[in-house]
């Protein structure tokens, strides 16, 4: 089975959005760089299926490309799904999406897309790994990501830290209320307006 990585862009004080789910400058580095991120066959990645082409700082490009190329399934919560309308059935990376939700997929919503709605986090990771095979399962941080970490189902934590302080908002680890130890970071990449960090979860 593939590695389960909890990931998000975050402020230095650990927020992934403000109280209104606005990301402010957190994603600016995706567009202000000089290096397009391309996948297999030189296909350009765009921003969540919106047509806004990703151009990251040169120091970030190889790291972002390698992670996105290895991604098989994204796991997200229903709040994010509703906010972005499931990226209109075209996830930014990977072929499959698992949505943790007690509500079913909206009737008639992009029937061609490989989106699966599952009622709890354990079943969501099982389904995501089944779909991903030996590729990465990427878990969006936030409340659902925190629940998956608390359940012991996350292998690594990856953060793209942007130099901004939010002060309040939606936390990277959601409402998690128990201590979890991580190993020393095995990825540390200093780039322009973003620091890429990746930690293995200590077992």
mmCIF file of N, CA and C in Angstrom, residues 46 123 132 201:
data_model
loop_
_atom_site.group_PDB
_atom_site.id
_atom_site.type_symbol
_atom_site.label_atom_id
_atom_site.label_comp_id
_atom_site.label_asym_id
_atom_site.label_seq_id
_atom_site.Cartn_x
_atom_site.Cartn_y
_atom_site.Cartn_z
ATOM 1 N N UNK A 46 -2.652 22.503 -13.517
ATOM 2 C CA UNK A 46 -3.271 23.801 -13.260
ATOM 3 C C UNK A 46 -3.837 23.788 -11.848
ATOM 4 N N UNK A 123 -12.704 3.936 7.033
ATOM 5 C CA UNK A 123 -13.188 3.432 5.744
ATOM 6 C C UNK A 123 -12.663 4.287 4.601
ATOM 7 N N UNK A 132 -5.487 3.790 -4.740
ATOM 8 C CA UNK A 132 -4.143 4.298 -5.042
ATOM 9 C C UNK A 132 -3.136 3.198 -5.326
ATOM 10 N N UNK A 201 5.726 10.104 10.831
ATOM 11 C CA UNK A 201 5.049 9.996 12.114
ATOM 12 C C UNK A 201 5.730 8.916 12.925
#
